[in-house]
PDB file of N, CA and C in Angstrom:
ATOM      1  N   UNK A   1     121.370 163.224  68.409  1.00 74.00           N
ATOM      2  CA  UNK A   1     121.918 163.895  69.693  1.00 74.00           C
ATOM      3  C   UNK A   1     120.935 163.767  70.822  1.00 74.00           C
ATOM      4  N   UNK A   2     119.646 163.858  70.425  1.00 80.00           N
ATOM      5  CA  UNK A   2     118.576 163.819  71.478  1.00 80.00           C
ATOM      6  C   UNK A   2     118.753 162.539  72.433  1.00 80.00           C
ATOM      7  N   UNK A   3     118.955 161.342  71.737  1.00 84.00           N
ATOM      8  CA  UNK A   3     119.136 160.115  72.654  1.00 84.00           C
ATOM      9  C   UNK A   3     120.177 160.249  73.540  1.00 84.00           C
ATOM     10  N   UNK A   4     121.364 160.864  73.145  1.00 87.00           N
ATOM     11  CA  UNK A   4     122.518 160.864  73.970  1.00 87.00           C
ATOM     12  C   UNK A   4     122.158 161.964  74.991  1.00 87.00           C
ATOM     13  N   UNK A   5     121.593 163.103  74.660  1.00 89.00           N
ATOM     14  CA  UNK A   5     121.289 164.054  75.663  1.00 89.00           C
ATOM     15  C   UNK A   5     120.373 163.517  76.800  1.00 89.00           C
ATOM     16  N   UNK A   6     119.362 162.687  76.364  1.00 91.00           N
ATOM     17  CA  UNK A   6     118.511 162.020  77.476  1.00 91.00           C
ATOM     18  C   UNK A   6     119.260 161.098  78.311  1.00 91.00           C
ATOM     19  N   UNK A   7     120.133 160.292  77.786  1.00 90.00           N
ATOM     20  CA  UNK A   7     120.994 159.334  78.408  1.00 90.00           C
ATOM     21  C   UNK A   7     121.845 160.050  79.365  1.00 90.00           C
ATOM     22  N   UNK A   8     122.447 161.081  78.989  1.00 92.00           N
ATOM     23  CA  UNK A   8     123.380 161.840  79.863  1.00 92.00           C
ATOM     24  C   UNK A   8     122.652 162.432  81.053  1.00 92.00           C
ATOM     25  N   UNK A   9     121.384 163.011  80.739  1.00 94.00           N
ATOM     26  CA  UNK A   9     120.564 163.520  81.801  1.00 94.00           C
ATOM     27  C   UNK A   9     120.212 162.391  82.838  1.00 94.00           C
ATOM     28  N   UNK A  10     119.741 161.231  82.294  1.00 93.00           N
ATOM     29  CA  UNK A  10     119.498 160.035  83.175  1.00 93.00           C
ATOM     30  C   UNK A  10     120.708 159.809  84.158  1.00 93.00           C
ATOM     31  N   UNK A  11     121.816 159.928  83.569  1.00 93.00           N
ATOM     32  CA  UNK A  11     123.113 159.589  84.447  1.00 93.00           C
ATOM     33  C   UNK A  11     123.637 160.881  85.107  1.00 93.00           C
ATOM     34  N   UNK A  12     122.928 161.886  85.060  1.00 95.00           N
ATOM     35  CA  UNK A  12     123.322 163.230  85.663  1.00 95.00           C
ATOM     36  C   UNK A  12     124.663 163.769  85.246  1.00 95.00           C
ATOM     37  N   UNK A  13     124.894 163.670  83.926  1.00 94.00           N
ATOM     38  CA  UNK A  13     126.073 164.206  83.357  1.00 94.00           C
ATOM     39  C   UNK A  13     125.740 165.348  82.503  1.00 94.00           C
ATOM     40  N   UNK A  14     126.536 166.482  82.710  1.00 94.00           N
ATOM     41  CA  UNK A  14     126.213 167.698  81.779  1.00 94.00           C
ATOM     42  C   UNK A  14     126.870 167.404  80.461  1.00 94.00           C
ATOM     43  N   UNK A  15     125.976 167.855  79.375  1.00 92.00           N
ATOM     44  CA  UNK A  15     126.423 167.692  78.038  1.00 92.00           C
ATOM     45  C   UNK A  15     127.889 168.315  77.781  1.00 92.00           C
ATOM     46  N   UNK A  16     128.059 169.436  78.517  1.00 93.00           N
ATOM     47  CA  UNK A  16     129.363 170.278  78.360  1.00 93.00           C
ATOM     48  C   UNK A  16     130.511 169.477  79.058  1.00 93.00           C
ATOM     49  N   UNK A  17     130.242 168.551  79.795  1.00 94.00           N
ATOM     50  CA  UNK A  17     131.319 167.780  80.454  1.00 94.00           C
ATOM     51  C   UNK A  17     131.860 166.775  79.536  1.00 94.00           C
ATOM     52  N   UNK A  18     131.280 166.369  78.291  1.00 95.00           N
ATOM     53  CA  UNK A  18     131.745 165.455  77.388  1.00 95.00           C
ATOM     54  C   UNK A  18     132.870 166.081  76.571  1.00 95.00           C
ATOM     55  N   UNK A  19     133.965 165.715  76.627  1.00 95.00           N
ATOM     56  CA  UNK A  19     135.101 166.243  75.954  1.00 95.00           C
ATOM     57  C   UNK A  19     135.808 165.375  74.850  1.00 95.00           C
ATOM     58  N   UNK A  20     135.380 164.076  74.845  1.00 97.00           N
ATOM     59  CA  UNK A  20     135.902 163.081  73.783  1.00 97.00           C
ATOM     60  C   UNK A  20     134.930 162.022  73.404  1.00 97.00           C
ATOM     61  N   UNK A  21     134.752 161.780  72.156  1.00 97.00           N
ATOM     62  CA  UNK A  21     134.044 160.614  71.677  1.00 97.00           C
ATOM     63  C   UNK A  21     135.127 159.552  71.183  1.00 97.00           C
ATOM     64  N   UNK A  22     134.951 158.348  71.628  1.00 98.00           N
ATOM     65  CA  UNK A  22     136.137 157.401  71.110  1.00 98.00           C
ATOM     66  C   UNK A  22     135.333 156.220  70.518  1.00 98.00           C
ATOM     67  N   UNK A  23     135.829 155.709  69.449  1.00 97.00           N
ATOM     68  CA  UNK A  23     135.262 154.535  68.739  1.00 97.00           C
ATOM     69  C   UNK A  23     136.297 153.773  68.041  1.00 97.00           C
ATOM     70  N   UNK A  24     135.934 152.857  67.157  1.00 97.00           N
ATOM     71  CA  UNK A  24     136.912 152.026  66.310  1.00 97.00           C
ATOM     72  C   UNK A  24     136.946 152.594  64.921  1.00 97.00           C
ATOM     73  N   UNK A  25     138.203 152.529  64.375  1.00 97.00           N
ATOM     74  CA  UNK A  25     138.441 153.269  63.062  1.00 97.00           C
ATOM     75  C   UNK A  25     137.446 152.974  62.001  1.00 97.00           C
ATOM     76  N   UNK A  26     136.823 151.718  61.908  1.00 96.00           N
ATOM     77  CA  UNK A  26     135.956 151.357  60.915  1.00 96.00           C
ATOM     78  C   UNK A  26     134.590 152.237  60.931  1.00 96.00           C
ATOM     79  N   UNK A  27     134.508 152.953  62.013  1.00 95.00           N
ATOM     80  CA  UNK A  27     133.255 153.702  62.127  1.00 95.00           C
ATOM     81  C   UNK A  27     133.702 155.221  61.894  1.00 95.00           C
ATOM     82  N   UNK A  28     134.769 155.546  61.507  1.00 96.00           N
ATOM     83  CA  UNK A  28     135.326 156.895  61.364  1.00 96.00           C
ATOM     84  C   UNK A  28     134.519 157.667  60.332  1.00 96.00           C
ATOM     85  N   UNK A  29     133.711 157.176  59.430  1.00 95.00           N
ATOM     86  CA  UNK A  29     133.007 157.973  58.577  1.00 95.00           C
ATOM     87  C   UNK A  29     131.532 157.770  58.797  1.00 95.00           C
ATOM     88  N   UNK A  30     131.154 157.131  59.945  1.00 94.00           N
ATOM     89  CA  UNK A  30     129.732 156.911  60.243  1.00 94.00           C
ATOM     90  C   UNK A  30     129.042 158.198  60.641  1.00 94.00           C
ATOM     91  N   UNK A  31     127.963 158.510  59.915  1.00 93.00           N
ATOM     92  CA  UNK A  31     127.300 159.830  60.042  1.00 93.00           C
ATOM     93  C   UNK A  31     126.850 160.035  61.528  1.00 93.00           C
ATOM     94  N   UNK A  32     126.303 159.087  62.161  1.00 91.00           N
ATOM     95  CA  UNK A  32     125.745 159.315  63.595  1.00 91.00           C
ATOM     96  C   UNK A  32     126.988 159.665  64.482  1.00 91.00           C
ATOM     97  N   UNK A  33     128.085 159.176  64.308  1.00 93.00           N
ATOM     98  CA  UNK A  33     129.209 159.529  65.191  1.00 93.00           C
ATOM     99  C   UNK A  33     129.645 160.870  64.953  1.00 93.00           C
ATOM    100  N   UNK A  34     129.811 161.285  63.540  1.00 94.00           N
ATOM    101  CA  UNK A  34     130.292 162.594  63.130  1.00 94.00           C
ATOM    102  C   UNK A  34     129.321 163.634  63.582  1.00 94.00           C
ATOM    103  N   UNK A  35     127.986 163.411  63.469  1.00 93.00           N
ATOM    104  CA  UNK A  35     127.016 164.375  63.891  1.00 93.00           C
ATOM    105  C   UNK A  35     126.995 164.564  65.395  1.00 93.00           C
ATOM    106  N   UNK A  36     127.181 163.480  66.062  1.00 93.00           N
ATOM    107  CA  UNK A  36     127.336 163.503  67.554  1.00 93.00           C
ATOM    108  C   UNK A  36     128.530 164.499  68.019  1.00 93.00           C
ATOM    109  N   UNK A  37     129.680 164.379  67.248  1.00 94.00           N
ATOM    110  CA  UNK A  37     130.761 165.200  67.560  1.00 94.00           C
ATOM    111  C   UNK A  37     130.447 166.631  67.436  1.00 94.00           C
ATOM    112  N   UNK A  38     129.618 167.006  66.389  1.00 94.00           N
ATOM    113  CA  UNK A  38     129.204 168.335  66.080  1.00 94.00           C
ATOM    114  C   UNK A  38     128.304 168.779  67.276  1.00 94.00           C
ATOM    115  N   UNK A  39     127.299 167.851  67.588  1.00 93.00           N
ATOM    116  CA  UNK A  39     126.332 168.160  68.640  1.00 93.00           C
ATOM    117  C   UNK A  39     126.956 168.420  69.979  1.00 93.00           C
ATOM    118  N   UNK A  40     127.942 167.642  70.219  1.00 93.00           N
ATOM    119  CA  UNK A  40     128.660 167.831  71.583  1.00 93.00           C
ATOM    120  C   UNK A  40     129.806 168.749  71.561  1.00 93.00           C
ATOM    121  N   UNK A  41     130.145 169.077  70.294  1.00 94.00           N
ATOM    122  CA  UNK A  41     131.237 170.015  70.078  1.00 94.00           C
ATOM    123  C   UNK A  41     132.526 169.587  70.937  1.00 94.00           C
ATOM    124  N   UNK A  42     132.936 168.296  70.671  1.00 96.00           N
ATOM    125  CA  UNK A  42     134.048 167.757  71.395  1.00 96.00           C
ATOM    126  C   UNK A  42     135.110 167.028  70.444  1.00 96.00           C
ATOM    127  N   UNK A  43     136.074 166.601  70.980  1.00 96.00           N
ATOM    128  CA  UNK A  43     137.007 165.952  70.141  1.00 96.00           C
ATOM    129  C   UNK A  43     136.533 164.490  69.831  1.00 96.00           C
ATOM    130  N   UNK A  44     137.221 163.837  68.920  1.00 97.00           N
ATOM    131  CA  UNK A  44     136.844 162.450  68.534  1.00 97.00           C
ATOM    132  C   UNK A  44     138.111 161.731  68.200  1.00 97.00           C
ATOM    133  N   UNK A  45     138.186 160.509  68.707  1.00 98.00           N
ATOM    134  CA  UNK A  45     139.346 159.722  68.572  1.00 98.00           C
ATOM    135  C   UNK A  45     139.029 158.312  68.206  1.00 98.00           C
ATOM    136  N   UNK A  46     139.678 157.766  67.078  1.00 98.00           N
ATOM    137  CA  UNK A  46     139.417 156.404  66.654  1.00 98.00           C
ATOM    138  C   UNK A  46     140.554 155.546  66.941  1.00 98.00           C
ATOM    139  N   UNK A  47     140.350 154.363  67.343  1.00 98.00           N
ATOM    140  CA  UNK A  47     141.308 153.328  67.729  1.00 98.00           C
ATOM    141  C   UNK A  47     141.291 152.231  66.725  1.00 98.00           C
ATOM    142  N   UNK A  48     142.298 151.648  66.464  1.00 98.00           N
ATOM    143  CA  UNK A  48     142.380 150.565  65.418  1.00 98.00           C
ATOM    144  C   UNK A  48     141.899 149.248  66.040  1.00 98.00           C
ATOM    145  N   UNK A  49     141.562 148.298  65.258  1.00 98.00           N
ATOM    146  CA  UNK A  49     141.129 147.066  65.799  1.00 98.00           C
ATOM    147  C   UNK A  49     142.191 146.305  66.494  1.00 98.00           C
ATOM    148  N   UNK A  50     143.456 146.602  65.937  1.00 98.00           N
ATOM    149  CA  UNK A  50     144.575 145.996  66.619  1.00 98.00           C
ATOM    150  C   UNK A  50     144.880 146.442  68.110  1.00 98.00           C
ATOM    151  N   UNK A  51     144.541 147.713  68.303  1.00 98.00           N
ATOM    152  CA  UNK A  51     144.755 148.345  69.538  1.00 98.00           C
ATOM    153  C   UNK A  51     143.606 147.777  70.460  1.00 98.00           C
ATOM    154  N   UNK A  52     142.472 147.676  69.988  1.00 98.00           N
ATOM    155  CA  UNK A  52     141.304 147.168  70.771  1.00 98.00           C
ATOM    156  C   UNK A  52     141.467 145.671  71.098  1.00 98.00           C
ATOM    157  N   UNK A  53     141.996 144.963  70.162  1.00 98.00           N
ATOM    158  CA  UNK A  53     142.183 143.541  70.282  1.00 98.00           C
ATOM    159  C   UNK A  53     143.087 143.215  71.487  1.00 98.00           C
ATOM    160  N   UNK A  54     143.997 144.137  71.842  1.00 98.00           N
ATOM    161  CA  UNK A  54     144.982 143.854  72.890  1.00 98.00           C
ATOM    162  C   UNK A  54     144.228 143.868  74.272  1.00 98.00           C
ATOM    163  N   UNK A  55     143.070 144.475  74.374  1.00 98.00           N
ATOM    164  CA  UNK A  55     142.408 144.404  75.712  1.00 98.00           C
ATOM    165  C   UNK A  55     140.964 143.949  75.652  1.00 98.00           C
ATOM    166  N   UNK A  56     140.395 143.642  74.454  1.00 96.00           N
ATOM    167  CA  UNK A  56     139.051 143.275  74.239  1.00 96.00           C
ATOM    168  C   UNK A  56     138.514 142.170  75.297  1.00 96.00           C
ATOM    169  N   UNK A  57     139.456 141.312  75.589  1.00 96.00           N
ATOM    170  CA  UNK A  57     139.118 140.028  76.446  1.00 96.00           C
ATOM    171  C   UNK A  57     138.592 140.455  77.781  1.00 96.00           C
ATOM    172  N   UNK A  58     139.014 141.637  78.203  1.00 97.00           N
ATOM    173  CA  UNK A  58     138.684 142.148  79.622  1.00 97.00           C
ATOM    174  C   UNK A  58     137.181 142.443  79.670  1.00 97.00           C
ATOM    175  N   UNK A  59     136.528 142.601  78.485  1.00 97.00           N
ATOM    176  CA  UNK A  59     135.210 143.182  78.451  1.00 97.00           C
ATOM    177  C   UNK A  59     134.271 142.151  77.907  1.00 97.00           C
ATOM    178  N   UNK A  60     132.984 142.310  78.311  1.00 94.00           N
ATOM    179  CA  UNK A  60     131.932 141.464  77.730  1.00 94.00           C
ATOM    180  C   UNK A  60     131.808 141.827  76.180  1.00 94.00           C
ATOM    181  N   UNK A  61     131.940 140.813  75.366  1.00 95.00           N
ATOM    182  CA  UNK A  61     131.908 140.955  73.896  1.00 95.00           C
ATOM    183  C   UNK A  61     130.758 140.330  73.269  1.00 95.00           C
ATOM    184  N   UNK A  62     130.640 140.574  71.965  1.00 94.00           N
ATOM    185  CA  UNK A  62     129.521 139.897  71.260  1.00 94.00           C
ATOM    186  C   UNK A  62     130.118 139.246  70.027  1.00 94.00           C
ATOM    187  N   UNK A  63     129.804 138.027  69.834  1.00 95.00           N
ATOM    188  CA  UNK A  63     130.239 137.364  68.541  1.00 95.00           C
ATOM    189  C   UNK A  63     129.828 137.937  67.247  1.00 95.00           C
ATOM    190  N   UNK A  64     128.622 138.510  67.333  1.00 93.00           N
ATOM    191  CA  UNK A  64     127.991 139.261  66.237  1.00 93.00           C
ATOM    192  C   UNK A  64     128.978 140.470  65.854  1.00 93.00           C
ATOM    193  N   UNK A  65     129.305 141.194  66.829  1.00 93.00           N
ATOM    194  CA  UNK A  65     130.222 142.297  66.567  1.00 93.00           C
ATOM    195  C   UNK A  65     131.554 141.906  66.027  1.00 93.00           C
ATOM    196  N   UNK A  66     131.996 140.885  66.619  1.00 96.00           N
ATOM    197  CA  UNK A  66     133.373 140.263  66.170  1.00 96.00           C
ATOM    198  C   UNK A  66     133.322 139.831  64.748  1.00 96.00           C
ATOM    199  N   UNK A  67     132.207 139.207  64.410  1.00 96.00           N
ATOM    200  CA  UNK A  67     132.073 138.827  62.948  1.00 96.00           C
ATOM    201  C   UNK A  67     131.978 140.026  62.041  1.00 96.00           C
ATOM    202  N   UNK A  68     131.232 141.106  62.539  1.00 94.00           N
ATOM    203  CA  UNK A  68     131.007 142.329  61.757  1.00 94.00           C
ATOM    204  C   UNK A  68     132.252 143.101  61.565  1.00 94.00           C
ATOM    205  N   UNK A  69     133.013 143.400  62.603  1.00 95.00           N
ATOM    206  CA  UNK A  69     134.057 144.302  62.540  1.00 95.00           C
ATOM    207  C   UNK A  69     135.516 143.803  62.979  1.00 95.00           C
ATOM    208  N   UNK A  70     135.409 142.555  63.421  1.00 96.00           N
ATOM    209  CA  UNK A  70     136.773 142.012  63.826  1.00 96.00           C
ATOM    210  C   UNK A  70     137.167 142.172  65.262  1.00 96.00           C
ATOM    211  N   UNK A  71     136.457 142.727  66.051  1.00 97.00           N
ATOM    212  CA  UNK A  71     136.712 142.851  67.518  1.00 97.00           C
ATOM    213  C   UNK A  71     135.300 142.635  68.197  1.00 97.00           C
ATOM    214  N   UNK A  72     135.288 142.118  69.317  1.00 97.00           N
ATOM    215  CA  UNK A  72     134.091 141.819  69.983  1.00 97.00           C
ATOM    216  C   UNK A  72     133.416 142.896  70.881  1.00 97.00           C
ATOM    217  N   UNK A  73     134.201 143.836  71.316  1.00 97.00           N
ATOM    218  CA  UNK A  73     133.736 144.895  71.984  1.00 97.00           C
ATOM    219  C   UNK A  73     134.342 146.178  71.590  1.00 97.00           C
ATOM    220  N   UNK A  74     133.697 147.351  71.659  1.00 97.00           N
ATOM    221  CA  UNK A  74     134.318 148.633  71.257  1.00 97.00           C
ATOM    222  C   UNK A  74     134.049 149.720  72.395  1.00 97.00           C
ATOM    223  N   UNK A  75     132.810 149.906  72.805  1.00 97.00           N
ATOM    224  CA  UNK A  75     132.565 151.022  73.635  1.00 97.00           C
ATOM    225  C   UNK A  75     133.260 151.050  74.944  1.00 97.00           C
ATOM    226  N   UNK A  76     133.612 149.966  75.621  1.00 98.00           N
ATOM    227  CA  UNK A  76     134.354 149.865  76.835  1.00 98.00           C
ATOM    228  C   UNK A  76     135.844 149.880  76.707  1.00 98.00           C
ATOM    229  N   UNK A  77     136.302 149.091  75.716  1.00 98.00           N
ATOM    230  CA  UNK A  77     137.783 149.096  75.468  1.00 98.00           C
ATOM    231  C   UNK A  77     138.319 150.484  75.044  1.00 98.00           C
ATOM    232  N   UNK A  78     137.668 151.143  74.246  1.00 98.00           N
ATOM    233  CA  UNK A  78     138.052 152.542  73.816  1.00 98.00           C
ATOM    234  C   UNK A  78     138.168 153.522  74.996  1.00 98.00           C
ATOM    235  N   UNK A  79     137.433 153.366  75.980  1.00 98.00           N
ATOM    236  CA  UNK A  79     137.534 154.205  77.126  1.00 98.00           C
ATOM    237  C   UNK A  79     138.864 153.929  77.803  1.00 98.00           C
ATOM    238  N   UNK A  80     139.241 152.685  78.045  1.00 98.00           N
ATOM    239  CA  UNK A  80     140.611 152.351  78.559  1.00 98.00           C
ATOM    240  C   UNK A  80     141.578 152.855  77.670  1.00 98.00           C
ATOM    241  N   UNK A  81     141.575 152.654  76.373  1.00 98.00           N
ATOM    242  CA  UNK A  81     142.669 153.146  75.446  1.00 98.00           C
ATOM    243  C   UNK A  81     142.815 154.589  75.428  1.00 98.00           C
ATOM    244  N   UNK A  82     141.680 155.348  75.753  1.00 97.00           N
ATOM    245  CA  UNK A  82     141.705 156.761  75.842  1.00 97.00           C
ATOM    246  C   UNK A  82     142.174 157.313  77.183  1.00 97.00           C
ATOM    247  N   UNK A  83     142.453 156.365  78.063  1.00 97.00           N
ATOM    248  CA  UNK A  83     143.057 156.714  79.294  1.00 97.00           C
ATOM    249  C   UNK A  83     141.996 157.021  80.404  1.00 97.00           C
ATOM    250  N   UNK A  84     140.742 156.458  80.120  1.00 97.00           N
ATOM    251  CA  UNK A  84     139.628 156.808  81.106  1.00 97.00           C
ATOM    252  C   UNK A  84     139.368 155.691  81.943  1.00 97.00           C
ATOM    253  N   UNK A  85     138.432 155.873  82.793  1.00 97.00           N
ATOM    254  CA  UNK A  85     137.837 154.773  83.692  1.00 97.00           C
ATOM    255  C   UNK A  85     136.281 154.751  83.420  1.00 97.00           C
ATOM    256  N   UNK A  86     135.807 153.567  83.229  1.00 97.00           N
ATOM    257  CA  UNK A  86     134.378 153.418  82.923  1.00 97.00           C
ATOM    258  C   UNK A  86     133.528 153.781  84.078  1.00 97.00           C
ATOM    259  N   UNK A  87     132.603 154.689  83.826  1.00 96.00           N
ATOM    260  CA  UNK A  87     131.645 155.137  84.938  1.00 96.00           C
ATOM    261  C   UNK A  87     130.180 154.688  84.651  1.00 96.00           C
ATOM    262  N   UNK A  88     130.010 154.522  83.337  1.00 95.00           N
ATOM    263  CA  UNK A  88     128.671 153.887  82.974  1.00 95.00           C
ATOM    264  C   UNK A  88     129.044 152.747  82.104  1.00 95.00           C
ATOM    265  N   UNK A  89     128.616 151.532  82.486  1.00 96.00           N
ATOM    266  CA  UNK A  89     128.937 150.296  81.620  1.00 96.00           C
ATOM    267  C   UNK A  89     128.115 150.346  80.300  1.00 96.00           C
ATOM    268  N   UNK A  90     128.457 149.439  79.458  1.00 95.00           N
ATOM    269  CA  UNK A  90     127.849 149.360  78.074  1.00 95.00           C
ATOM    270  C   UNK A  90     126.395 149.511  78.130  1.00 95.00           C
ATOM    271  N   UNK A  91     125.733 150.292  77.346  1.00 93.00           N
ATOM    272  CA  UNK A  91     124.274 150.528  77.298  1.00 93.00           C
ATOM    273  C   UNK A  91     123.966 150.265  75.810  1.00 93.00           C
ATOM    274  N   UNK A  92     122.925 149.524  75.555  1.00 89.00           N
ATOM    275  CA  UNK A  92     122.476 149.290  74.211  1.00 89.00           C
ATOM    276  C   UNK A  92     121.145 149.960  74.002  1.00 89.00           C
ATOM    277  N   UNK A  93     121.014 150.942  73.060  1.00 83.00           N
ATOM    278  CA  UNK A  93     119.859 151.641  72.866  1.00 83.00           C
ATOM    279  C   UNK A  93     119.727 152.196  71.598  1.00 83.00           C
ATOM    280  N   UNK A  94     118.510 151.890  70.945  1.00 80.00           N
ATOM    281  CA  UNK A  94     118.253 152.427  69.546  1.00 80.00           C
ATOM    282  C   UNK A  94     119.329 152.184  68.546  1.00 80.00           C
ATOM    283  N   UNK A  95     119.812 150.882  68.496  1.00 82.00           N
ATOM    284  CA  UNK A  95     120.794 150.442  67.597  1.00 82.00           C
ATOM    285  C   UNK A  95     122.214 151.048  67.845  1.00 82.00           C
ATOM    286  N   UNK A  96     122.386 151.594  69.012  1.00 85.00           N
ATOM    287  CA  UNK A  96     123.657 152.079  69.247  1.00 85.00           C
ATOM    288  C   UNK A  96     124.140 151.525  70.720  1.00 85.00           C
ATOM    289  N   UNK A  97     125.439 151.446  70.767  1.00 91.00           N
ATOM    290  CA  UNK A  97     125.997 150.933  71.908  1.00 91.00           C
ATOM    291  C   UNK A  97     127.040 151.993  72.424  1.00 91.00           C
ATOM    292  N   UNK A  98     126.893 152.271  73.722  1.00 93.00           N
ATOM    293  CA  UNK A  98     127.826 153.299  74.312  1.00 93.00           C
ATOM    294  C   UNK A  98     128.174 152.958  75.722  1.00 93.00           C
ATOM    295  N   UNK A  99     129.300 153.423  76.181  1.00 96.00           N
ATOM    296  CA  UNK A  99     129.735 153.353  77.505  1.00 96.00           C
ATOM    297  C   UNK A  99     130.183 154.719  77.804  1.00 96.00           C
ATOM    298  N   UNK A 100     130.273 155.147  79.042  1.00 96.00           N
ATOM    299  CA  UNK A 100     130.753 156.498  79.427  1.00 96.00           C
ATOM    300  C   UNK A 100     131.892 156.312  80.443  1.00 96.00           C
ATOM    301  N   UNK A 101     132.879 157.143  80.209  1.00 97.00           N
ATOM    302  CA  UNK A 101     134.013 157.061  80.958  1.00 97.00           C
ATOM    303  C   UNK A 101     134.520 158.357  81.475  1.00 97.00           C
ATOM    304  N   UNK A 102     135.416 158.424  82.415  1.00 96.00           N
ATOM    305  CA  UNK A 102     135.891 159.655  82.852  1.00 96.00           C
ATOM    306  C   UNK A 102     137.457 159.613  82.805  1.00 96.00           C
ATOM    307  N   UNK A 103     137.968 160.681  82.341  1.00 90.00           N
ATOM    308  CA  UNK A 103     139.378 160.778  82.291  1.00 90.00           C
ATOM    309  C   UNK A 103     139.829 161.770  83.358  1.00 90.00           C
ATOM    310  N   UNK A 104     140.633 161.322  84.278  1.00 83.00           N
ATOM    311  CA  UNK A 104     140.976 162.073  85.470  1.00 83.00           C
ATOM    312  C   UNK A 104     142.144 162.913  85.179  1.00 83.00           C
TER     313      UNK A 104
END
């Protein structure tokens, strides 16, 4: 949680403003994501690889990620799938990749 807290501070986003975490279904039992949900006290939504595959080409992807989980990008496409707009592009930090979006 601390990494996320620092990152949000850097971007001038209040922790309480976070109301959804979105990711890919293969990560649905990942401890880091589940503890982040607790930390931020927000909803969590997982999208299937098929859903992500329909729009992944719009985003900068990684062959490594594609080989690992079957889609080349997650953090940015799931924002679109959740109905949001990307306000902070993909950031890689401490083995984690995230992007921040805003749902209007």
